[in-house]
XYZ file of C-alpha atoms in Angstrom:
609
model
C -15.121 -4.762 30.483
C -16.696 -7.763 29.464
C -15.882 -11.876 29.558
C -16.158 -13.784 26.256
C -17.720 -16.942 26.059
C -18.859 -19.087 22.280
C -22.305 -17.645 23.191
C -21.614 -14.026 23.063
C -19.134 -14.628 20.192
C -22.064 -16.460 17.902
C -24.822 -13.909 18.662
C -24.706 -12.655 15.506
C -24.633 -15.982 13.305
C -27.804 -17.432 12.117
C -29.790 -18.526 14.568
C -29.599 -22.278 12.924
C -25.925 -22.042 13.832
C -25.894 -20.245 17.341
C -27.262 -23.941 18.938
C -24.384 -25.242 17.044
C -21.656 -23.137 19.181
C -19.249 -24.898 21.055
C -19.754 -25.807 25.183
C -18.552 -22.816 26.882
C -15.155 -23.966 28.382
C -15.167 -23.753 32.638
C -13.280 -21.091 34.028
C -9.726 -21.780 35.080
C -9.239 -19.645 38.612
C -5.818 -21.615 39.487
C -3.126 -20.203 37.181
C -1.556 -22.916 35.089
C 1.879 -22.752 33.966
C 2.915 -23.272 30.507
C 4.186 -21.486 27.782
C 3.142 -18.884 25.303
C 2.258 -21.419 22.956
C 0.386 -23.582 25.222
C -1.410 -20.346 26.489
C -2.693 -19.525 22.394
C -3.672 -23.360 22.342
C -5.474 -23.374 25.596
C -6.794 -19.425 24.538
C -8.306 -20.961 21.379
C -9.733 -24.114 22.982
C -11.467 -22.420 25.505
C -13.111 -19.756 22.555
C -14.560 -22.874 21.264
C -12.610 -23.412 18.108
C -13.050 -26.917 16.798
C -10.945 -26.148 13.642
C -8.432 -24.552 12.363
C -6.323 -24.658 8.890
C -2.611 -23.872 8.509
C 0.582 -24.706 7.446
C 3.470 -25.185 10.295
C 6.889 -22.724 9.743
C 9.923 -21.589 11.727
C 8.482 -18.890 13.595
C 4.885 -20.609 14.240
C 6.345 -24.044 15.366
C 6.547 -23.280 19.120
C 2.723 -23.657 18.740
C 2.251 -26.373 16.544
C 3.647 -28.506 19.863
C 0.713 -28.355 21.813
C -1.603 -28.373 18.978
C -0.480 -31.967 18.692
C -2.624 -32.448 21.872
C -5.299 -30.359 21.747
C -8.858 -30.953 21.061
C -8.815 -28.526 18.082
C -8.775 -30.072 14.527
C -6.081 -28.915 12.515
C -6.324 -29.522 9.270
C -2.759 -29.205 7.070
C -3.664 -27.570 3.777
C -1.059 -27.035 0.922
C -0.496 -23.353 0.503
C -1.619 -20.854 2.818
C -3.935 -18.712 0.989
C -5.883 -21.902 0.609
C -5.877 -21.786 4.730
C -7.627 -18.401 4.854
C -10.040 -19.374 2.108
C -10.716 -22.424 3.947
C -11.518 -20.304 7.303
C -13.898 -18.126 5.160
C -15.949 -20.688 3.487
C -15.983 -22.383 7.147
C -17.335 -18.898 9.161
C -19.797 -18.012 5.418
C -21.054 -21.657 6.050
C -21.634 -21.685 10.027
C -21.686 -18.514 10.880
C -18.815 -19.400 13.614
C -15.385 -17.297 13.502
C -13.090 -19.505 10.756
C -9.582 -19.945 12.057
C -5.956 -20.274 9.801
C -2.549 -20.602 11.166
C 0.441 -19.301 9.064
C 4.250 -18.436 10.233
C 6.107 -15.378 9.203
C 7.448 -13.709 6.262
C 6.098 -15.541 3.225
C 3.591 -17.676 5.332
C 1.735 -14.307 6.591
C 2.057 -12.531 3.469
C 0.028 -15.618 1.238
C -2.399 -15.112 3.755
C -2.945 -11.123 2.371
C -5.570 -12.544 -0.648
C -8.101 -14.127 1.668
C -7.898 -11.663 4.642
C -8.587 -8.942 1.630
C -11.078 -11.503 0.632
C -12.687 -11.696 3.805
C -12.594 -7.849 4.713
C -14.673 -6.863 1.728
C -17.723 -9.713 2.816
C -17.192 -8.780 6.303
C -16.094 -12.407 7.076
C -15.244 -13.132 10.449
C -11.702 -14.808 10.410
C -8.656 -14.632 12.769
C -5.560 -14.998 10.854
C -2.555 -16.365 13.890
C 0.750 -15.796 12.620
C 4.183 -16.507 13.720
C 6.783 -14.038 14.035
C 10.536 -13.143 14.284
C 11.879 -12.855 17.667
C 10.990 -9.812 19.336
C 15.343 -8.716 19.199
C 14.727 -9.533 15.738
C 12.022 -7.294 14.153
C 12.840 -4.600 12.106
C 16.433 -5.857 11.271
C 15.274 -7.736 7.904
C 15.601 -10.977 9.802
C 15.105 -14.428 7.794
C 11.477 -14.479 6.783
C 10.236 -11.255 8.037
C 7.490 -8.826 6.948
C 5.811 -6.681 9.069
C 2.406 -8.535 8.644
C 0.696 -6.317 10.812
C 1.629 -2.756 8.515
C 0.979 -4.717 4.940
C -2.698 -5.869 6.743
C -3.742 -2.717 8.395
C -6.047 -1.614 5.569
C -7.820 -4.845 5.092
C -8.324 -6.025 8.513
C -11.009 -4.786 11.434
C -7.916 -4.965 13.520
C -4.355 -6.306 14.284
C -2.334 -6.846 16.842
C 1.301 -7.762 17.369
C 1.584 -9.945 20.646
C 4.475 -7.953 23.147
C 4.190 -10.416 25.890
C 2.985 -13.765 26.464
C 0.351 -13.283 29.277
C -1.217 -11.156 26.872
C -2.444 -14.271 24.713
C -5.864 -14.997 26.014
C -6.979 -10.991 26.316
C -5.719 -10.377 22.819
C -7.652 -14.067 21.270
C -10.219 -13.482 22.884
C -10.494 -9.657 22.271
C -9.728 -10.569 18.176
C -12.225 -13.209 18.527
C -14.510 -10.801 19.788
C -13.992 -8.088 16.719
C -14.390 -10.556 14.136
C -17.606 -11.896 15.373
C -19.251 -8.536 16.802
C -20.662 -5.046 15.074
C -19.880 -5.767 11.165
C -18.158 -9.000 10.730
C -14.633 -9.215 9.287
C -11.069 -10.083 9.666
C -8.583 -10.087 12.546
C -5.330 -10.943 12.616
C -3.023 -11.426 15.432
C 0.516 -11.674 15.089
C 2.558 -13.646 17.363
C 6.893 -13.395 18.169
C 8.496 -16.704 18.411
C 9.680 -15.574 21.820
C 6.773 -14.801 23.448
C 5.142 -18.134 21.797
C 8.510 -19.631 23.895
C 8.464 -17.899 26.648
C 7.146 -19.291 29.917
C 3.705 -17.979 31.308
C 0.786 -18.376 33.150
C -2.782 -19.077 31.563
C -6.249 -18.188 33.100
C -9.325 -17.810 31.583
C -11.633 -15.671 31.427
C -9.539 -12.727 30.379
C -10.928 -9.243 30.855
C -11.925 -7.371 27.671
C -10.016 -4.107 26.938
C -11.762 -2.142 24.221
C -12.594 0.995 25.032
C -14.792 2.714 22.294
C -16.104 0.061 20.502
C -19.852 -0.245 20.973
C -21.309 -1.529 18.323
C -25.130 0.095 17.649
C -27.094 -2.858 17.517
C -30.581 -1.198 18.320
C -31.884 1.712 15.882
C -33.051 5.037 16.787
C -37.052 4.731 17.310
C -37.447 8.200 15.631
C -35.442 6.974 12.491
C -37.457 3.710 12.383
C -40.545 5.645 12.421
C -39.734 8.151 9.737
C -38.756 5.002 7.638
C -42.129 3.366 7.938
C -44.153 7.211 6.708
C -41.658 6.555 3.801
C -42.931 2.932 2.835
C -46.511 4.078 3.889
C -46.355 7.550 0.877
C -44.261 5.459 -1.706
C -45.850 4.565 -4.893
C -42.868 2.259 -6.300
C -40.757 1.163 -3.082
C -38.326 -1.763 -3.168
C -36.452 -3.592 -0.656
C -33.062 -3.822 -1.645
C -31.184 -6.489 0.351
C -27.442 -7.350 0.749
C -25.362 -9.787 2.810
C -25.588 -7.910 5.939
C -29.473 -9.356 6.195
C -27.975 -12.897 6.097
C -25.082 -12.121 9.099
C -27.005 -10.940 10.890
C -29.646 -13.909 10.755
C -32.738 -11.555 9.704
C -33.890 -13.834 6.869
C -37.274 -14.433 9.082
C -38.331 -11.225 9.642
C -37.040 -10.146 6.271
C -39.541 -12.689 4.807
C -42.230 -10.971 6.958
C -41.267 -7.095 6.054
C -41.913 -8.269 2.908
C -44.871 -10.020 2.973
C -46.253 -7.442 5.320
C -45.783 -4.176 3.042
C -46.366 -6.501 -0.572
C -43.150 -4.582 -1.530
C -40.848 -6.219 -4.414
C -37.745 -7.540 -2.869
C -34.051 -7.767 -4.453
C -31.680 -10.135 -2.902
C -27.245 -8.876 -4.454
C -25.022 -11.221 -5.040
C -24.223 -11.454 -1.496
C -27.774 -12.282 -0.070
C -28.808 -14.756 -2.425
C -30.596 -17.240 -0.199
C -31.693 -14.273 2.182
C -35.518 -14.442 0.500
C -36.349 -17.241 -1.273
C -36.179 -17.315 -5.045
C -39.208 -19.148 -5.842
C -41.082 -16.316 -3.768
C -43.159 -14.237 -5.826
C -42.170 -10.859 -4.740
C -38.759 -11.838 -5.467
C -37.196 -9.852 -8.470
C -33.873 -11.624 -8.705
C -30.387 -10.027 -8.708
C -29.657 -6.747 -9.440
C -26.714 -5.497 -11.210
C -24.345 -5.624 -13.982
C -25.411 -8.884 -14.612
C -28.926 -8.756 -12.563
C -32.432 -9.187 -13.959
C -34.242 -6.969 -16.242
C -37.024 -6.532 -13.681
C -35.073 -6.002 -10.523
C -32.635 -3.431 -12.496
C -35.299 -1.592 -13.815
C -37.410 -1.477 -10.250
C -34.189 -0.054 -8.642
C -34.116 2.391 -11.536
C -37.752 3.537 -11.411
C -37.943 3.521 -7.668
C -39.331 6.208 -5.787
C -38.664 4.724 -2.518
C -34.980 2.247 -1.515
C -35.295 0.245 1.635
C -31.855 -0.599 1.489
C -30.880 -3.447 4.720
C -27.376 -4.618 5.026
C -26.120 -3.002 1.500
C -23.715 -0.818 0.324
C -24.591 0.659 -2.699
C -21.432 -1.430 -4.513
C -20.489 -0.075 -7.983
C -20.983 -3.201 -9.619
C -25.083 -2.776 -8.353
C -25.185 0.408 -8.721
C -23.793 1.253 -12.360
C -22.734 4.967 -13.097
C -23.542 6.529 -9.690
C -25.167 9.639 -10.502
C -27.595 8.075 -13.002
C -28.474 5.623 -10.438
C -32.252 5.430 -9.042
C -32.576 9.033 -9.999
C -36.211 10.003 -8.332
C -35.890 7.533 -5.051
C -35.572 8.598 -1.585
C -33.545 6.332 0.410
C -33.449 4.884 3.935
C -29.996 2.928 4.259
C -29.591 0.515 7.468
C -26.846 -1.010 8.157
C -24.318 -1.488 11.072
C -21.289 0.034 9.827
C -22.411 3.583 10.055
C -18.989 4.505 7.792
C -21.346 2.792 5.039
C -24.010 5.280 5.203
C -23.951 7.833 2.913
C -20.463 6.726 1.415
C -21.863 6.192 -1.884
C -25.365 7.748 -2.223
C -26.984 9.890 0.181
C -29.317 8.393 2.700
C -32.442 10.313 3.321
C -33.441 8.114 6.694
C -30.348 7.170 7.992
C -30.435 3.658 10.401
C -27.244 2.307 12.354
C -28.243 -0.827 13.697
C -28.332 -4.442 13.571
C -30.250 -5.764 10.745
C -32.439 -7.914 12.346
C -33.286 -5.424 15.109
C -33.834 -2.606 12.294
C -36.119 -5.197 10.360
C -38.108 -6.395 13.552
C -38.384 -2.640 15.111
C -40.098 -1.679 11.143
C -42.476 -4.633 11.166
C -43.756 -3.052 14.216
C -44.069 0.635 13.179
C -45.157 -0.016 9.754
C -47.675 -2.058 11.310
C -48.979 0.771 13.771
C -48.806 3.661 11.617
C -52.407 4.780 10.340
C -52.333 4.531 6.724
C -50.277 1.215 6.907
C -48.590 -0.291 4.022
C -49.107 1.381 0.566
C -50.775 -0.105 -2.594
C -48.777 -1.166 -5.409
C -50.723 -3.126 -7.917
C -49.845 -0.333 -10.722
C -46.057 -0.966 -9.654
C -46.419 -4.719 -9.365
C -48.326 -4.630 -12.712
C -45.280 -3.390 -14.536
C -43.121 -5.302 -12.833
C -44.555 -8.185 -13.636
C -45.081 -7.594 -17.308
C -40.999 -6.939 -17.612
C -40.577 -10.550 -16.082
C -42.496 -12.167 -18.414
C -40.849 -9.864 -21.330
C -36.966 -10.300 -20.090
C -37.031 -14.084 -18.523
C -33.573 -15.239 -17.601
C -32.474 -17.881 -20.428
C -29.675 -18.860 -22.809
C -29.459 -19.573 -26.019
C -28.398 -23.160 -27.321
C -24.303 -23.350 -28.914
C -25.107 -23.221 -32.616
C -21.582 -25.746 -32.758
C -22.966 -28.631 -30.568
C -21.023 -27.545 -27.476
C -22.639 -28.092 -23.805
C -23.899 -25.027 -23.107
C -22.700 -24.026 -19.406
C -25.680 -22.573 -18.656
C -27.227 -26.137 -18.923
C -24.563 -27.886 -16.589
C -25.091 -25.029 -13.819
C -28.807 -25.514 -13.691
C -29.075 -29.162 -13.979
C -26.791 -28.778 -10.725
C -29.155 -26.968 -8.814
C -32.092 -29.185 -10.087
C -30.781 -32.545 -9.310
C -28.886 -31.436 -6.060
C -31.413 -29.390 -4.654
C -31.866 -26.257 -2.252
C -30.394 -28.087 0.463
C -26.833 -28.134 -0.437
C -24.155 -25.678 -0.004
C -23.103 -24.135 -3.398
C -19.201 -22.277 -3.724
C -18.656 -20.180 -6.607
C -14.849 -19.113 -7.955
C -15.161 -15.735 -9.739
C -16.202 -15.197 -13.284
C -18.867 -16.326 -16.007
C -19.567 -19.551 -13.980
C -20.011 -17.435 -10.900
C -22.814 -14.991 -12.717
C -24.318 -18.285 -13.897
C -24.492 -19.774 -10.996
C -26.135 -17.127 -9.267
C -28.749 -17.068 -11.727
C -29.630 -21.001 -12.713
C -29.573 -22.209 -9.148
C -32.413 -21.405 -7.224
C -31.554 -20.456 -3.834
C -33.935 -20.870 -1.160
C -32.141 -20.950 2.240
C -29.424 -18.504 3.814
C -25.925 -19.923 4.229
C -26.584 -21.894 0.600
C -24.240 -19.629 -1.238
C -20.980 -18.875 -1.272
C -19.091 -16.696 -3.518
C -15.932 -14.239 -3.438
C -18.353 -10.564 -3.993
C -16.198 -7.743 -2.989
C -13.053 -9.021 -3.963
C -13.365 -11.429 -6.931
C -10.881 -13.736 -5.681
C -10.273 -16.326 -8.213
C -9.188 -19.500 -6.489
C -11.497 -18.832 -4.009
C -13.685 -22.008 -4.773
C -12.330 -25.064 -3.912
C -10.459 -24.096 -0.790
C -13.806 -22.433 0.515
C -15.682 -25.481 -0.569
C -13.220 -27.271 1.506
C -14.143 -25.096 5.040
C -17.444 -25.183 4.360
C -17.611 -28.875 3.900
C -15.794 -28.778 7.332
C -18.186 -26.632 9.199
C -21.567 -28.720 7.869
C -19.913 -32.323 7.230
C -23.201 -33.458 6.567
C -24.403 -31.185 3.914
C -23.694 -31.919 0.506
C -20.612 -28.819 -0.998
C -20.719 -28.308 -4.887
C -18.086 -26.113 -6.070
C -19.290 -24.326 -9.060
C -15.601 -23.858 -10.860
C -13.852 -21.755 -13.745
C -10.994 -23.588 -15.419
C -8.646 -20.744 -14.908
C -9.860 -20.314 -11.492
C -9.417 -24.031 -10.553
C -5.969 -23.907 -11.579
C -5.087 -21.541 -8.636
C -6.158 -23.367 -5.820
C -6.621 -26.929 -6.753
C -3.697 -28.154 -5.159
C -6.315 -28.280 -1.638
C -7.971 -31.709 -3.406
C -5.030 -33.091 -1.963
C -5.669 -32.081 1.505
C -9.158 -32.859 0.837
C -8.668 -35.994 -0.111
C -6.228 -36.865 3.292
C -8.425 -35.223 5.255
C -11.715 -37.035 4.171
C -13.107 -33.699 3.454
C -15.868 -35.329 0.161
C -16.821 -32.357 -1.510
C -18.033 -32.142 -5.008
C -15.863 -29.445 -7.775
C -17.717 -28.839 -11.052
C -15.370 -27.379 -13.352
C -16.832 -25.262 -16.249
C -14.480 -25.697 -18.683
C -14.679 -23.463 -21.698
C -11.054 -23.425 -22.412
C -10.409 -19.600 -21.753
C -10.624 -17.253 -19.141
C -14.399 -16.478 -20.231
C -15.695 -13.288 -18.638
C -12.573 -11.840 -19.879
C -12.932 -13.320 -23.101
C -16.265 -11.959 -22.873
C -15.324 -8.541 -22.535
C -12.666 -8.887 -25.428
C -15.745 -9.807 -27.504
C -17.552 -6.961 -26.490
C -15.200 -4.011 -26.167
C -11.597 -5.397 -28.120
C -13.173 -6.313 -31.480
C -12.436 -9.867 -30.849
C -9.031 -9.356 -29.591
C -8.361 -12.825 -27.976
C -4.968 -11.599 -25.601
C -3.749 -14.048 -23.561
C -6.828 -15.748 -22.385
C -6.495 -19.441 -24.075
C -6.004 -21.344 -21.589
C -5.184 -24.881 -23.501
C -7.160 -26.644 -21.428
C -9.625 -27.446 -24.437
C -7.137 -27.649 -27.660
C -3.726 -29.605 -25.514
C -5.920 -30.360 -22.564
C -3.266 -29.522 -20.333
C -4.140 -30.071 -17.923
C -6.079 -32.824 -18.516
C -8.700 -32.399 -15.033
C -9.327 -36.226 -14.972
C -5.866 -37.048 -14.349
C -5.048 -34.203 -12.108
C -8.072 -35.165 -9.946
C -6.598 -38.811 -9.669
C -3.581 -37.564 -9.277
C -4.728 -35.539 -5.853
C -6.516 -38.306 -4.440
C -9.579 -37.664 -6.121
C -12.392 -39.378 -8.570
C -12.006 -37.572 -12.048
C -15.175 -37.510 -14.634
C -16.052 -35.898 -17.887
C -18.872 -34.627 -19.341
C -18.277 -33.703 -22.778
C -22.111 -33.930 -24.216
C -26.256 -32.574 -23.275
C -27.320 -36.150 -23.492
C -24.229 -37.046 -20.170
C -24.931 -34.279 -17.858
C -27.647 -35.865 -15.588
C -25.942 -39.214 -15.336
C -22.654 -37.642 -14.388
C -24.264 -35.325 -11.835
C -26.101 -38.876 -10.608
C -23.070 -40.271 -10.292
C -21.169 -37.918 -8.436
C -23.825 -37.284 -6.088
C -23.244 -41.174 -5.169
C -19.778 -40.846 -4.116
C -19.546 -40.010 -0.635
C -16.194 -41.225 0.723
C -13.713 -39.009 -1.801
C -13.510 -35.655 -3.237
C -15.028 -35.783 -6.339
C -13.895 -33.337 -9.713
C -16.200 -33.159 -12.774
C -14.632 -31.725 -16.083
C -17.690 -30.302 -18.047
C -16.428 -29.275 -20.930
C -18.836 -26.568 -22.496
C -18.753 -24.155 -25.219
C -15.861 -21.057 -25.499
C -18.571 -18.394 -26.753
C -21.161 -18.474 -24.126
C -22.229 -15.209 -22.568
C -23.582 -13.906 -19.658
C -26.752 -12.174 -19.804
C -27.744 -9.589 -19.326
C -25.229 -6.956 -18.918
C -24.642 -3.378 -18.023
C -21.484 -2.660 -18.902
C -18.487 -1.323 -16.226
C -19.052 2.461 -16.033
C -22.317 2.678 -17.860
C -25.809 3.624 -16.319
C -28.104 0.563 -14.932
C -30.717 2.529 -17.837
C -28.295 0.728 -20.583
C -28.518 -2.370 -19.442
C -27.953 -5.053 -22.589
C -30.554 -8.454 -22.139
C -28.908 -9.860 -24.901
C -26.039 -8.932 -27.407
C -27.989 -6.126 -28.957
C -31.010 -6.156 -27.751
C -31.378 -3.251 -25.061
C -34.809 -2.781 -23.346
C -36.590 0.571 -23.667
C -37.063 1.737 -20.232
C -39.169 5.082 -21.265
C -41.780 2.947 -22.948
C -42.376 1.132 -19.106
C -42.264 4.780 -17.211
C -45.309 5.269 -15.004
């Protein structure tokens, strides 16, 4: 049985963020009579939540009342899967829990996307919905779904409220889940009765969860097995995923790797977790990864993977991946270990404690860390063969490649960048350099389109003073965009760069590729009718509008919006339809065929040691 307080809740966010948690509230001894409403307000202000987003309905109301008085922001957003983005891109940014309110039937259910979205990057939300009256459920009343059945796959837990003095054991115990073991989302689900219903609140509840012990620590014998790996290996490479970043390890990750001189690879969800400029750094890996870091994953004969999970889209055709490496896999969801590939040194444990406790033994054991200038030397060669790079649009167009990276140039390392999910999304993982955890945000597991702006918009919240760039698709901005509005009420300035190439382009992309040129249904119109036209639409929401149509415009508009601090600000860059990411391994294909540019395939055999 334990007592929850914002301390215990944070202890896995990055350190940067833990000072940030909110003033533990005082206990209240003397019951206080209110209602089951008040008791979820009082619940939640005594967690520490300064914020949360939502949208007011029937079956929520009862606790939008006492929300009017409390100390927690609530922020009214426009649709309610832009709530649970919003709480996402809040938690990704601070590493706090993120917070969204919805009511029942419809409410709950356009809440599904982002708890899905948050489930598969372990983001620690609580999703609080409303619910038909107690008498009511399961007789098809007016707006209800049985939220809790639809979510049960895609949440770490749920919980359907049966009584009102239950409130504070079950927030606290969801806030609790989220936060602890491997992050993810909770949602509780709340009867307009009991939110009506007259109770008592006191705080601190009592924790009831048997069973759930979360291995933080990792077995010394498996830590020291690990470390006679790295000391034997020949060709060893630390593969790193988003689990290094939650659990605030980037420190000692930097000095694993500095330690051992072993090549590091940061996915798509760690960017930021080792510095790109570092010079052990290979870059992504993946279907659209570097040359070097694909090829060191394939040629391995050692993976250190931390905080990964051997994702398809990293891995390409499973059985052909990494062929000849042995692998220790850490990580703190032991279901992840040995799901996809088998794990020679298995490690449950916290990331940072796994990463600290192998400093130490690689650092005591006799032969101590291997040598791998032979390794390194090939390495190296294949980065200076297979550079990341574009080519410029033959027709004159802005190339979007361009835009992206004179964004991270002129912005800087500092700021917070969201991505939506496509071509801009693989772009902007590879022309922005990323040197800082908690600098990236991006839909992984998922592939949420309409992620970005709403995200941008919680994490904007969560570090107020940190410059947010949203790093947008047209189609994808056309999902969510309706949040500029709340943005814009809300005084919520964050910057949206919309890549507009007229199309859905990755899928365009892959109709190049693999239909012959088949263009189905992926014209948008946003380039031939310009409808919309993004200028107006921004003004419309409240919003400053630009364009950038030309090379020559890029850095003045970027200047410009970097100067506007008191509104949302939307940039329409509109680039060239053709542009492709590179490189490539196709879906389905091994990492061994992976494409650096439209025909042009490297020749792994000739690099074999």
């Amino acid at each position: 049985m334990t007592r929850p307080t914002p301390e215990t809740l944070a202890h896995r966010a990055n350190p940067a963020t833990v000072a940030a948690a909110a003033t533990p509230a005082p206990a209240v001894a003397t019951p206080v009579s209110t209602s089951g409403a008040g008791s979820l307000v009082r619940s939640l202000e005594a967690l520490g939540v300064e914020v949360a987003f939502g949208i007011p309905g029937g079956a929520i109301l009862p606790a939008y009342d006492p929300l009017y008085d409390s100390k927690v922001r609530h922020i009214l957003v426009r649709h309610e899967q832009g709530a649970g983005h919003a709480a996402t891109g809040y938690a990704q940014a601070t590493g706090k829990v993120g917070v969204c309110i919805a009511t029942s039937g419809p409410g709950a259910t356009n809440l599904v996307t982002p708890i899905a979205d948050a489930y598969m990057d372990s983001v620690p939300i609580v999703a609080i919905t409303g619910q038909v009256a107690r008498p009511s459920i399961g007789t098809d009343a007016f707006q209800e779904a049985d939220i809790q059945g639809i979510t049960l796959p895609i949440t770490k837990h749920n919980f359907l409220v049966q009584t009102p003095e239950e409130l504070p054991r079950i927030l606290a115990e969801a806030f609790h889940l989220a936060i602890t073991g491997r992050p993810g989302p909770v949602l509780v689900d709340i009867p307009k009765d009991v939110l009506q219903a007259q109770t008592t609140f006191t705080w601190p509840p009592t924790l009831d969860l048997p069973g759930y012990r979360p291995t933080l620590h990792p077995h010394g014998k498996q830590i020291r097995e690990a470390a006679r790996l790295i000391a034997a290996a020949k060709r060893p490479v630390l593969y790193v995923g988003g689990g290094v970043l939650k659990a605030g390890a980037t420190d000692g990750l930097r000095k694993l790797a500095e330690l051992t001189g072993i090549p590091v690879i940061t996915t798509l969800m760690a960017l930021g977790a080792f510095p790109d400029s570092h010079p052990q750094h290979l870059g992504m890996p993946g279907m659209h990864g570097t040359v070097p870091a694909v090829y060191a994953l394939q040629k391995s004969d050692l993976l250190i993977t931390l905080g990964a999970r051997f994702d398809d889209r990293v891995t390409g055709k499973l059985d052909s991946f990494a062929p000849d490496a042995k692998i220790v896999h850490a990580d703190i969801d032991p279901a992840e270990i040995g799901k996809n590939r088998h794990a020679d040194v298995p490690i449950v444990g916290d990331a940072r404690h796994v990463i600290d406790e192998l400093i130490a033994a690689v650092s005591a054991t006799a032969e101590g860390p291997g040598q791998y200038e032979p390794w390194w030397a090939t390495l190296n060669e294949l980065r200076q063969r297979y550079p990341l790079g574009y080519e410029e649009p033959t027709d004159g167009s802005l190339a979007p490649q361009y835009v992206i990276e004179r964004i991270g140039e002129l912005v800087g390392p500092e700021a917070i960048y969201v991505a939506g999910v496509g071509q801009h999304q693989m772009w902007a993982s590879q022309f922005i350099k990323y040197e800082k955890p908690g600098t990236w945000l991006n839909s992984g597991g998922a592939g949420t389109m309409g992620y970005a702006v709403p995200a941008a918009m919680g994490a904007k919240v969560g570090r107020p003073d940190t410059p947010v760039w949203a790093i947008d698709g047209d189609g994808c901005f056309q999902m969510t965009n309706q949040e500029l509005a709340t943005c814009a009420l809300e005084g919520i300035p964050v910057k949206i760069a919309v890549i507009n190439n007229g199309n859905l382009g990755m899928v365009r992309q892959w109709q190049t590729l693999f239909y012959d040129g088949r263009y189905s249904n992926t014209e948008l119109g946003t380039h031939k009718h310009r409808i919309p036209d993004f200028v107006k639409l921004a003004e419309a929401l409240g919003c400053i509008g630009l364009r950038c149509e030309s090379k020559d415009d890029v850095d003045k508009i970027i200047k410009q919006a970097m100067e506007i601090n008191d509104a949302p600000v939307v940039i329409d860059f509109t680039v060239g339809k053709d542009a492709m990411v590179w490189p490539m391994v196709a879906a389905g294909t091994s990492n061994d065929e992976i494409m650096f540019a439209r025909d042009v395939r490297p020749n792994f055999e000739e690099d074999d040691l």
